Each structure stands twice: as C-alpha cells, then as structure tokens.
PDB file of N, CA and C in Angstrom:
ATOM      1  N   MET A 159     -13.667-119.656  43.310  1.00 94.00           N
ATOM      2  CA  MET A 159     -12.420-118.997  43.654  1.00 94.00           C
ATOM      3  C   MET A 159     -12.726-117.545  44.024  1.00 94.00           C
ATOM      4  N   SER A 160     -12.183-117.105  45.130  1.00 98.00           N
ATOM      5  CA  SER A 160     -12.433-115.726  45.575  1.00 98.00           C
ATOM      6  C   SER A 160     -11.700-114.728  44.683  1.00 98.00           C
ATOM      7  N   LEU A 161     -12.099-113.470  44.779  1.00 98.00           N
ATOM      8  CA  LEU A 161     -11.450-112.415  44.002  1.00 98.00           C
ATOM      9  C   LEU A 161      -9.964-112.349  44.332  1.00 98.00           C
ATOM     10  N   ASN A 162      -9.623-112.423  45.613  1.00 98.00           N
ATOM     11  CA  ASN A 162      -8.213-112.360  46.013  1.00 98.00           C
ATOM     12  C   ASN A 162      -7.419-113.535  45.454  1.00 98.00           C
ATOM     13  N   GLU A 163      -8.000-114.729  45.491  1.00 98.00           N
ATOM     14  CA  GLU A 163      -7.313-115.901  44.953  1.00 98.00           C
ATOM     15  C   GLU A 163      -7.121-115.776  43.445  1.00 98.00           C
ATOM     16  N   GLN A 164      -8.153-115.303  42.777  1.00 98.00           N
ATOM     17  CA  GLN A 164      -8.073-115.119  41.327  1.00 98.00           C
ATOM     18  C   GLN A 164      -7.018-114.064  40.984  1.00 98.00           C
ATOM     19  N   PHE A 165      -7.004-112.960  41.741  1.00 98.00           N
ATOM     20  CA  PHE A 165      -6.022-111.898  41.510  1.00 98.00           C
ATOM     21  C   PHE A 165      -4.599-112.431  41.697  1.00 98.00           C
ATOM     22  N   GLN A 166      -4.370-113.196  42.757  1.00 98.00           N
ATOM     23  CA  GLN A 166      -3.039-113.757  43.012  1.00 98.00           C
ATOM     24  C   GLN A 166      -2.615-114.682  41.876  1.00 98.00           C
ATOM     25  N   LYS A 167      -3.522-115.519  41.422  1.00 98.00           N
ATOM     26  CA  LYS A 167      -3.226-116.465  40.345  1.00 98.00           C
ATOM     27  C   LYS A 167      -2.867-115.724  39.058  1.00 98.00           C
ATOM     28  N   VAL A 168      -3.687-114.745  38.698  1.00 98.00           N
ATOM     29  CA  VAL A 168      -3.458-114.002  37.454  1.00 98.00           C
ATOM     30  C   VAL A 168      -2.180-113.168  37.542  1.00 98.00           C
ATOM     31  N   SER A 169      -1.924-112.530  38.679  1.00 97.00           N
ATOM     32  CA  SER A 169      -0.708-111.715  38.796  1.00 97.00           C
ATOM     33  C   SER A 169       0.544-112.583  38.710  1.00 97.00           C
ATOM     34  N   GLU A 170       0.475-113.816  39.199  1.00 97.00           N
ATOM     35  CA  GLU A 170       1.599-114.741  39.068  1.00 97.00           C
ATOM     36  C   GLU A 170       1.805-115.120  37.599  1.00 97.00           C
ATOM     37  N   GLN A 171       0.730-115.330  36.875  1.00 97.00           N
ATOM     38  CA  GLN A 171       0.826-115.644  35.451  1.00 97.00           C
ATOM     39  C   GLN A 171       1.459-114.485  34.680  1.00 97.00           C
ATOM     40  N   VAL A 172       1.062-113.264  35.021  1.00 97.00           N
ATOM     41  CA  VAL A 172       1.606-112.085  34.331  1.00 97.00           C
ATOM     42  C   VAL A 172       3.114-111.999  34.541  1.00 97.00           C
ATOM     43  N   ARG A 173       3.575-112.276  35.756  1.00 96.00           N
ATOM     44  CA  ARG A 173       5.017-112.230  36.032  1.00 96.00           C
ATOM     45  C   ARG A 173       5.785-113.271  35.222  1.00 96.00           C
ATOM     46  N   ASN A 174       5.113-114.311  34.761  1.00 96.00           N
ATOM     47  CA  ASN A 174       5.783-115.393  34.038  1.00 96.00           C
ATOM     48  C   ASN A 174       5.531-115.370  32.536  1.00 96.00           C
ATOM     49  N   TRP A 175       4.961-114.277  32.014  1.00 97.00           N
ATOM     50  CA  TRP A 175       4.762-114.175  30.575  1.00 97.00           C
ATOM     51  C   TRP A 175       6.112-114.226  29.873  1.00 97.00           C
ATOM     52  N   LYS A 176       6.128-114.802  28.676  1.00 96.00           N
ATOM     53  CA  LYS A 176       7.368-114.964  27.921  1.00 96.00           C
ATOM     54  C   LYS A 176       7.879-113.649  27.352  1.00 96.00           C
ATOM     55  N   THR A 177       6.956-112.772  26.965  1.00 96.00           N
ATOM     56  CA  THR A 177       7.356-111.469  26.424  1.00 96.00           C
ATOM     57  C   THR A 177       6.701-110.359  27.240  1.00 96.00           C
ATOM     58  N   LYS A 178       7.337-109.214  27.199  1.00 95.00           N
ATOM     59  CA  LYS A 178       6.878-108.063  27.975  1.00 95.00           C
ATOM     60  C   LYS A 178       5.806-107.296  27.198  1.00 95.00           C
ATOM     61  N   PRO A 179       4.744-106.877  27.880  1.00 96.00           N
ATOM     62  CA  PRO A 179       3.729-106.043  27.209  1.00 96.00           C
ATOM     63  C   PRO A 179       4.325-104.707  26.763  1.00 96.00           C
ATOM     64  N   SER A 180       3.589-104.001  25.920  1.00 97.00           N
ATOM     65  CA  SER A 180       4.020-102.670  25.488  1.00 97.00           C
ATOM     66  C   SER A 180       4.128-101.766  26.720  1.00 97.00           C
ATOM     67  N   ASP A 181       4.802-100.654  26.575  1.00 96.00           N
ATOM     68  CA  ASP A 181       4.978 -99.741  27.701  1.00 96.00           C
ATOM     69  C   ASP A 181       3.626 -99.284  28.267  1.00 96.00           C
ATOM     70  N   ASN A 182       2.691 -98.929  27.380  1.00 97.00           N
ATOM     71  CA  ASN A 182       1.376 -98.473  27.844  1.00 97.00           C
ATOM     72  C   ASN A 182       0.612 -99.579  28.556  1.00 97.00           C
ATOM     73  N   GLU A 183       0.667-100.793  28.012  1.00 98.00           N
ATOM     74  CA  GLU A 183       0.005-101.928  28.657  1.00 98.00           C
ATOM     75  C   GLU A 183       0.652-102.234  30.003  1.00 98.00           C
ATOM     76  N   ASN A 184       1.973-102.171  30.030  1.00 97.00           N
ATOM     77  CA  ASN A 184       2.703-102.446  31.269  1.00 97.00           C
ATOM     78  C   ASN A 184       2.376-101.412  32.345  1.00 97.00           C
ATOM     79  N   LEU A 185       2.294-100.146  31.962  1.00 97.00           N
ATOM     80  CA  LEU A 185       1.936 -99.100  32.921  1.00 97.00           C
ATOM     81  C   LEU A 185       0.514 -99.281  33.446  1.00 97.00           C
ATOM     82  N   ALA A 186      -0.391 -99.672  32.569  1.00 98.00           N
ATOM     83  CA  ALA A 186      -1.773 -99.907  32.993  1.00 98.00           C
ATOM     84  C   ALA A 186      -1.834-101.067  33.978  1.00 98.00           C
ATOM     85  N   LEU A 187      -1.139-102.164  33.661  1.00 98.00           N
ATOM     86  CA  LEU A 187      -1.113-103.309  34.578  1.00 98.00           C
ATOM     87  C   LEU A 187      -0.466-102.924  35.907  1.00 98.00           C
ATOM     88  N   TYR A 188       0.652-102.192  35.828  1.00 98.00           N
ATOM     89  CA  TYR A 188       1.341-101.756  37.040  1.00 98.00           C
ATOM     90  C   TYR A 188       0.432-100.912  37.923  1.00 98.00           C
ATOM     91  N   SER A 189      -0.226 -99.930  37.323  1.00 98.00           N
ATOM     92  CA  SER A 189      -1.048 -99.021  38.120  1.00 98.00           C
ATOM     93  C   SER A 189      -2.234 -99.754  38.741  1.00 98.00           C
ATOM     94  N   LEU A 190      -2.821-100.682  38.011  1.00 98.00           N
ATOM     95  CA  LEU A 190      -3.929-101.472  38.571  1.00 98.00           C
ATOM     96  C   LEU A 190      -3.430-102.376  39.692  1.00 98.00           C
ATOM     97  N   PHE A 191      -2.258-102.975  39.498  1.00 98.00           N
ATOM     98  CA  PHE A 191      -1.684-103.840  40.532  1.00 98.00           C
ATOM     99  C   PHE A 191      -1.416-103.047  41.812  1.00 98.00           C
ATOM    100  N   LYS A 192      -0.795-101.884  41.667  1.00 98.00           N
ATOM    101  CA  LYS A 192      -0.486-101.056  42.836  1.00 98.00           C
ATOM    102  C   LYS A 192      -1.759-100.594  43.541  1.00 98.00           C
ATOM    103  N   GLN A 193      -2.758-100.196  42.766  1.00 98.00           N
ATOM    104  CA  GLN A 193      -4.021 -99.749  43.357  1.00 98.00           C
ATOM    105  C   GLN A 193      -4.701-100.925  44.065  1.00 98.00           C
ATOM    106  N   ALA A 194      -4.613-102.107  43.473  1.00 98.00           N
ATOM    107  CA  ALA A 194      -5.239-103.303  44.047  1.00 98.00           C
ATOM    108  C   ALA A 194      -4.559-103.749  45.332  1.00 98.00           C
ATOM    109  N   THR A 195      -3.243-103.612  45.394  1.00 98.00           N
ATOM    110  CA  THR A 195      -2.504-104.127  46.547  1.00 98.00           C
ATOM    111  C   THR A 195      -2.222-103.081  47.622  1.00 98.00           C
ATOM    112  N   THR A 196      -2.116-101.813  47.228  1.00 97.00           N
ATOM    113  CA  THR A 196      -1.751-100.755  48.168  1.00 97.00           C
ATOM    114  C   THR A 196      -2.868 -99.750  48.386  1.00 97.00           C
ATOM    115  N   GLY A 197      -3.663 -99.517  47.350  1.00 98.00           N
ATOM    116  CA  GLY A 197      -4.668 -98.462  47.406  1.00 98.00           C
ATOM    117  C   GLY A 197      -4.096 -97.198  46.795  1.00 98.00           C
ATOM    118  N   ASP A 198      -4.642 -96.055  47.179  1.00 98.00           N
ATOM    119  CA  ASP A 198      -4.176 -94.782  46.633  1.00 98.00           C
ATOM    120  C   ASP A 198      -2.689 -94.570  46.897  1.00 98.00           C
ATOM    121  N   VAL A 199      -2.054 -93.799  46.013  1.00 97.00           N
ATOM    122  CA  VAL A 199      -0.628 -93.507  46.119  1.00 97.00           C
ATOM    123  C   VAL A 199      -0.300 -93.039  47.537  1.00 97.00           C
ATOM    124  N   ASN A 200       0.742 -93.639  48.106  1.00 95.00           N
ATOM    125  CA  ASN A 200       1.135 -93.316  49.477  1.00 95.00           C
ATOM    126  C   ASN A 200       2.598 -92.907  49.570  1.00 95.00           C
ATOM    127  N   ILE A 201       3.153 -92.482  48.436  1.00 95.00           N
ATOM    128  CA  ILE A 201       4.546 -92.047  48.388  1.00 95.00           C
ATOM    129  C   ILE A 201       4.614 -90.696  47.690  1.00 95.00           C
ATOM    130  N   GLY A 202       5.706 -90.002  47.898  1.00 94.00           N
ATOM    131  CA  GLY A 202       5.907 -88.725  47.227  1.00 94.00           C
ATOM    132  C   GLY A 202       6.279 -88.924  45.772  1.00 94.00           C
ATOM    133  N   ALA A 203       6.080 -87.891  44.988  1.00 95.00           N
ATOM    134  CA  ALA A 203       6.412 -87.945  43.569  1.00 95.00           C
ATOM    135  C   ALA A 203       7.922 -88.070  43.390  1.00 95.00           C
ATOM    136  N   PRO A 204       8.354 -88.894  42.440  1.00 96.00           N
ATOM    137  CA  PRO A 204       9.789 -89.025  42.177  1.00 96.00           C
ATOM    138  C   PRO A 204      10.308 -87.807  41.423  1.00 96.00           C
ATOM    139  N   SER A 205      11.598 -87.732  41.320  1.00 95.00           N
ATOM    140  CA  SER A 205      12.246 -86.665  40.567  1.00 95.00           C
ATOM    141  C   SER A 205      11.785 -86.706  39.119  1.00 95.00           C
ATOM    142  N   ALA A 206      11.556 -85.549  38.550  1.00 91.00           N
ATOM    143  CA  ALA A 206      11.110 -85.459  37.158  1.00 91.00           C
ATOM    144  C   ALA A 206      12.168 -86.000  36.198  1.00 91.00           C
ATOM    145  N   THR A 207      13.410 -86.072  36.649  1.00 96.00           N
ATOM    146  CA  THR A 207      14.468 -86.590  35.778  1.00 96.00           C
ATOM    147  C   THR A 207      14.445 -88.116  35.694  1.00 96.00           C
ATOM    148  N   ASN A 208      13.746 -88.767  36.619  1.00 96.00           N
ATOM    149  CA  ASN A 208      13.606 -90.218  36.575  1.00 96.00           C
ATOM    150  C   ASN A 208      12.330 -90.537  35.792  1.00 96.00           C
ATOM    151  N   LEU A 209      12.479 -90.688  34.495  1.00 96.00           N
ATOM    152  CA  LEU A 209      11.329 -90.811  33.610  1.00 96.00           C
ATOM    153  C   LEU A 209      10.487 -92.055  33.877  1.00 96.00           C
ATOM    154  N   VAL A 210      11.127 -93.180  34.150  1.00 95.00           N
ATOM    155  CA  VAL A 210      10.384 -94.420  34.389  1.00 95.00           C
ATOM    156  C   VAL A 210       9.573 -94.301  35.676  1.00 95.00           C
ATOM    157  N   ALA A 211      10.220 -93.867  36.743  1.00 96.00           N
ATOM    158  CA  ALA A 211       9.521 -93.722  38.023  1.00 96.00           C
ATOM    159  C   ALA A 211       8.399 -92.690  37.920  1.00 96.00           C
ATOM    160  N   SER A 212       8.636 -91.619  37.179  1.00 97.00           N
ATOM    161  CA  SER A 212       7.609 -90.592  37.005  1.00 97.00           C
ATOM    162  C   SER A 212       6.401 -91.134  36.246  1.00 97.00           C
ATOM    163  N   ALA A 213       6.650 -91.926  35.217  1.00 97.00           N
ATOM    164  CA  ALA A 213       5.553 -92.510  34.440  1.00 97.00           C
ATOM    165  C   ALA A 213       4.748 -93.483  35.302  1.00 97.00           C
ATOM    166  N   LYS A 214       5.439 -94.279  36.105  1.00 97.00           N
ATOM    167  CA  LYS A 214       4.754 -95.226  36.986  1.00 97.00           C
ATOM    168  C   LYS A 214       3.927 -94.485  38.031  1.00 97.00           C
ATOM    169  N   PHE A 215       4.494 -93.435  38.596  1.00 97.00           N
ATOM    170  CA  PHE A 215       3.800 -92.643  39.602  1.00 97.00           C
ATOM    171  C   PHE A 215       2.545 -91.993  39.014  1.00 97.00           C
ATOM    172  N   LYS A 216       2.692 -91.427  37.816  1.00 97.00           N
ATOM    173  CA  LYS A 216       1.564 -90.771  37.157  1.00 97.00           C
ATOM    174  C   LYS A 216       0.454 -91.773  36.845  1.00 97.00           C
ATOM    175  N   ALA A 217       0.833 -92.959  36.376  1.00 98.00           N
ATOM    176  CA  ALA A 217      -0.159 -93.991  36.058  1.00 98.00           C
ATOM    177  C   ALA A 217      -0.902 -94.423  37.321  1.00 98.00           C
ATOM    178  N   TRP A 218      -0.167 -94.643  38.400  1.00 98.00           N
ATOM    179  CA  TRP A 218      -0.789 -95.068  39.659  1.00 98.00           C
ATOM    180  C   TRP A 218      -1.677 -93.962  40.219  1.00 98.00           C
ATOM    181  N   THR A 219      -1.205 -92.719  40.174  1.00 98.00           N
ATOM    182  CA  THR A 219      -1.986 -91.584  40.667  1.00 98.00           C
ATOM    183  C   THR A 219      -3.308 -91.463  39.907  1.00 98.00           C
ATOM    184  N   GLY A 220      -3.294 -91.847  38.630  1.00 97.00           N
ATOM    185  CA  GLY A 220      -4.503 -91.805  37.813  1.00 97.00           C
ATOM    186  C   GLY A 220      -5.598 -92.754  38.295  1.00 97.00           C
ATOM    187  N   ARG A 221      -5.251 -93.682  39.155  1.00 98.00           N
ATOM    188  CA  ARG A 221      -6.229 -94.643  39.702  1.00 98.00           C
ATOM    189  C   ARG A 221      -6.784 -94.187  41.055  1.00 98.00           C
ATOM    190  N   LYS A 222      -6.382 -93.022  41.503  1.00 98.00           N
ATOM    191  CA  LYS A 222      -6.794 -92.537  42.823  1.00 98.00           C
ATOM    192  C   LYS A 222      -8.307 -92.603  42.993  1.00 98.00           C
ATOM    193  N   GLY A 223      -8.730 -93.139  44.116  1.00 98.00           N
ATOM    194  CA  GLY A 223     -10.143 -93.234  44.432  1.00 98.00           C
ATOM    195  C   GLY A 223     -10.791 -94.541  43.997  1.00 98.00           C
ATOM    196  N   MET A 224     -10.105 -95.312  43.162  1.00 98.00           N
ATOM    197  CA  MET A 224     -10.638 -96.607  42.734  1.00 98.00           C
ATOM    198  C   MET A 224     -10.509 -97.594  43.892  1.00 98.00           C
ATOM    199  N   SER A 225     -11.549 -98.362  44.144  1.00 98.00           N
ATOM    200  CA  SER A 225     -11.469 -99.339  45.231  1.00 98.00           C
ATOM    201  C   SER A 225     -10.483-100.446  44.859  1.00 98.00           C
ATOM    202  N   GLN A 226      -9.933-101.077  45.879  1.00 98.00           N
ATOM    203  CA  GLN A 226      -8.975-102.148  45.633  1.00 98.00           C
ATOM    204  C   GLN A 226      -9.643-103.319  44.912  1.00 98.00           C
ATOM    205  N   ASP A 227     -10.889-103.619  45.241  1.00 98.00           N
ATOM    206  CA  ASP A 227     -11.599-104.703  44.558  1.00 98.00           C
ATOM    207  C   ASP A 227     -11.829-104.374  43.084  1.00 98.00           C
ATOM    208  N   ASP A 228     -12.206-103.133  42.785  1.00 98.00           N
ATOM    209  CA  ASP A 228     -12.385-102.735  41.380  1.00 98.00           C
ATOM    210  C   ASP A 228     -11.067-102.817  40.615  1.00 98.00           C
ATOM    211  N   ALA A 229      -9.977-102.418  41.259  1.00 98.00           N
ATOM    212  CA  ALA A 229      -8.662-102.498  40.617  1.00 98.00           C
ATOM    213  C   ALA A 229      -8.294-103.959  40.347  1.00 98.00           C
ATOM    214  N   LYS A 230      -8.597-104.843  41.281  1.00 98.00           N
ATOM    215  CA  LYS A 230      -8.315-106.271  41.072  1.00 98.00           C
ATOM    216  C   LYS A 230      -9.117-106.804  39.896  1.00 98.00           C
ATOM    217  N   LYS A 231     -10.391-106.448  39.825  1.00 98.00           N
ATOM    218  CA  LYS A 231     -11.248-106.909  38.734  1.00 98.00           C
ATOM    219  C   LYS A 231     -10.728-106.404  37.387  1.00 98.00           C
ATOM    220  N   GLN A 232     -10.356-105.127  37.321  1.00 98.00           N
ATOM    221  CA  GLN A 232      -9.855-104.562  36.068  1.00 98.00           C
ATOM    222  C   GLN A 232      -8.509-105.165  35.680  1.00 98.00           C
ATOM    223  N   TYR A 233      -7.669-105.425  36.682  1.00 98.00           N
ATOM    224  CA  TYR A 233      -6.369-106.056  36.431  1.00 98.00           C
ATOM    225  C   TYR A 233      -6.579-107.450  35.827  1.00 98.00           C
ATOM    226  N   ILE A 234      -7.452-108.225  36.440  1.00 98.00           N
ATOM    227  CA  ILE A 234      -7.738-109.584  35.959  1.00 98.00           C
ATOM    228  C   ILE A 234      -8.270-109.530  34.535  1.00 98.00           C
ATOM    229  N   GLU A 235      -9.217-108.632  34.285  1.00 98.00           N
ATOM    230  CA  GLU A 235      -9.807-108.491  32.953  1.00 98.00           C
ATOM    231  C   GLU A 235      -8.758-108.128  31.914  1.00 98.00           C
ATOM    232  N   MET A 236      -7.906-107.167  32.224  1.00 98.00           N
ATOM    233  CA  MET A 236      -6.880-106.738  31.280  1.00 98.00           C
ATOM    234  C   MET A 236      -5.859-107.855  31.044  1.00 98.00           C
ATOM    235  N   ALA A 237      -5.430-108.506  32.112  1.00 98.00           N
ATOM    236  CA  ALA A 237      -4.442-109.582  31.985  1.00 98.00           C
ATOM    237  C   ALA A 237      -4.993-110.734  31.149  1.00 98.00           C
ATOM    238  N   GLU A 238      -6.254-111.039  31.320  1.00 97.00           N
ATOM    239  CA  GLU A 238      -6.854-112.124  30.535  1.00 97.00           C
ATOM    240  C   GLU A 238      -6.921-111.767  29.054  1.00 97.00           C
ATOM    241  N   LYS A 239      -7.158-110.495  28.753  1.00 97.00           N
ATOM    242  CA  LYS A 239      -7.178-110.059  27.347  1.00 97.00           C
ATOM    243  C   LYS A 239      -5.791-110.124  26.723  1.00 97.00           C
ATOM    244  N   LEU A 240      -4.759-109.834  27.518  1.00 97.00           N
ATOM    245  CA  LEU A 240      -3.391-109.794  27.006  1.00 97.00           C
ATOM    246  C   LEU A 240      -2.695-111.147  27.057  1.00 97.00           C
ATOM    247  N   HIS A 241      -3.246-112.081  27.792  1.00 96.00           N
ATOM    248  CA  HIS A 241      -2.592-113.365  28.044  1.00 96.00           C
ATOM    249  C   HIS A 241      -2.169-114.075  26.751  1.00 96.00           C
ATOM    250  N   SER A 242      -3.058-114.187  25.795  1.00 94.00           N
ATOM    251  CA  SER A 242      -2.718-114.922  24.563  1.00 94.00           C
ATOM    252  C   SER A 242      -1.631-114.217  23.749  1.00 94.00           C
ATOM    253  N   LYS A 243      -1.520-112.935  23.941  1.00 95.00           N
ATOM    254  CA  LYS A 243      -0.528-112.136  23.189  1.00 95.00           C
ATOM    255  C   LYS A 243       0.887-112.274  23.784  1.00 95.00           C
ATOM    256  N   TYR A 244       0.988-112.433  25.106  1.00 96.00           N
ATOM    257  CA  TYR A 244       2.300-112.386  25.755  1.00 96.00           C
ATOM    258  C   TYR A 244       2.708-113.640  26.504  1.00 96.00           C
ATOM    259  N   ALA A 245       1.786-114.545  26.776  1.00 90.00           N
ATOM    260  CA  ALA A 245       2.124-115.730  27.568  1.00 90.00           C
ATOM    261  C   ALA A 245       2.921-116.739  26.756  1.00 90.00           C
TER     262      ALA A 245
END
C-alpha cells in the first residue's frame, strides 16, 4: 500500500472514531493533516478573539517546512497510537 493510500485509509478511520481525542491530540492530528494535504500555511492568521481558529492556525504554522510525506508518516504513526484509545 502506498503512503498516500495508507494516509487516506487512516484519516478516514480517524474521522470515524467513537470518541474525540483530547484538545492537544486533536490539534496535533489537525496540524499534521493540514501539512500533509496542503503544505505550509497558505492563509492569513485569524482574529485573536477566535480562540479555536487561532489554536488551529498556530498548530499548523508550527509544522512549517515539514514535507508533506513526513507529515503523512507522522499523522499515520500518531493515529495508530491513538486508535485503541478512541476507536
């Protein structure tokens, strides 16, 4: 199975978990997913009053410079570690 196929399979599993990961785990998964699918941040920073959007933006920005393949690998690794806890 190719990296892209594995990433698609695992990301679909994550969307179907029965319970939601902790906020920190969710932000880490989100930022890896965005880096894997989009690359470096390509949008402006949200308003500081929007706490959720700001946290997501900050997490994604923290992945700047990471290759999309590395982000996919880290996403898969993290999701596999969390799978038994939330699936």
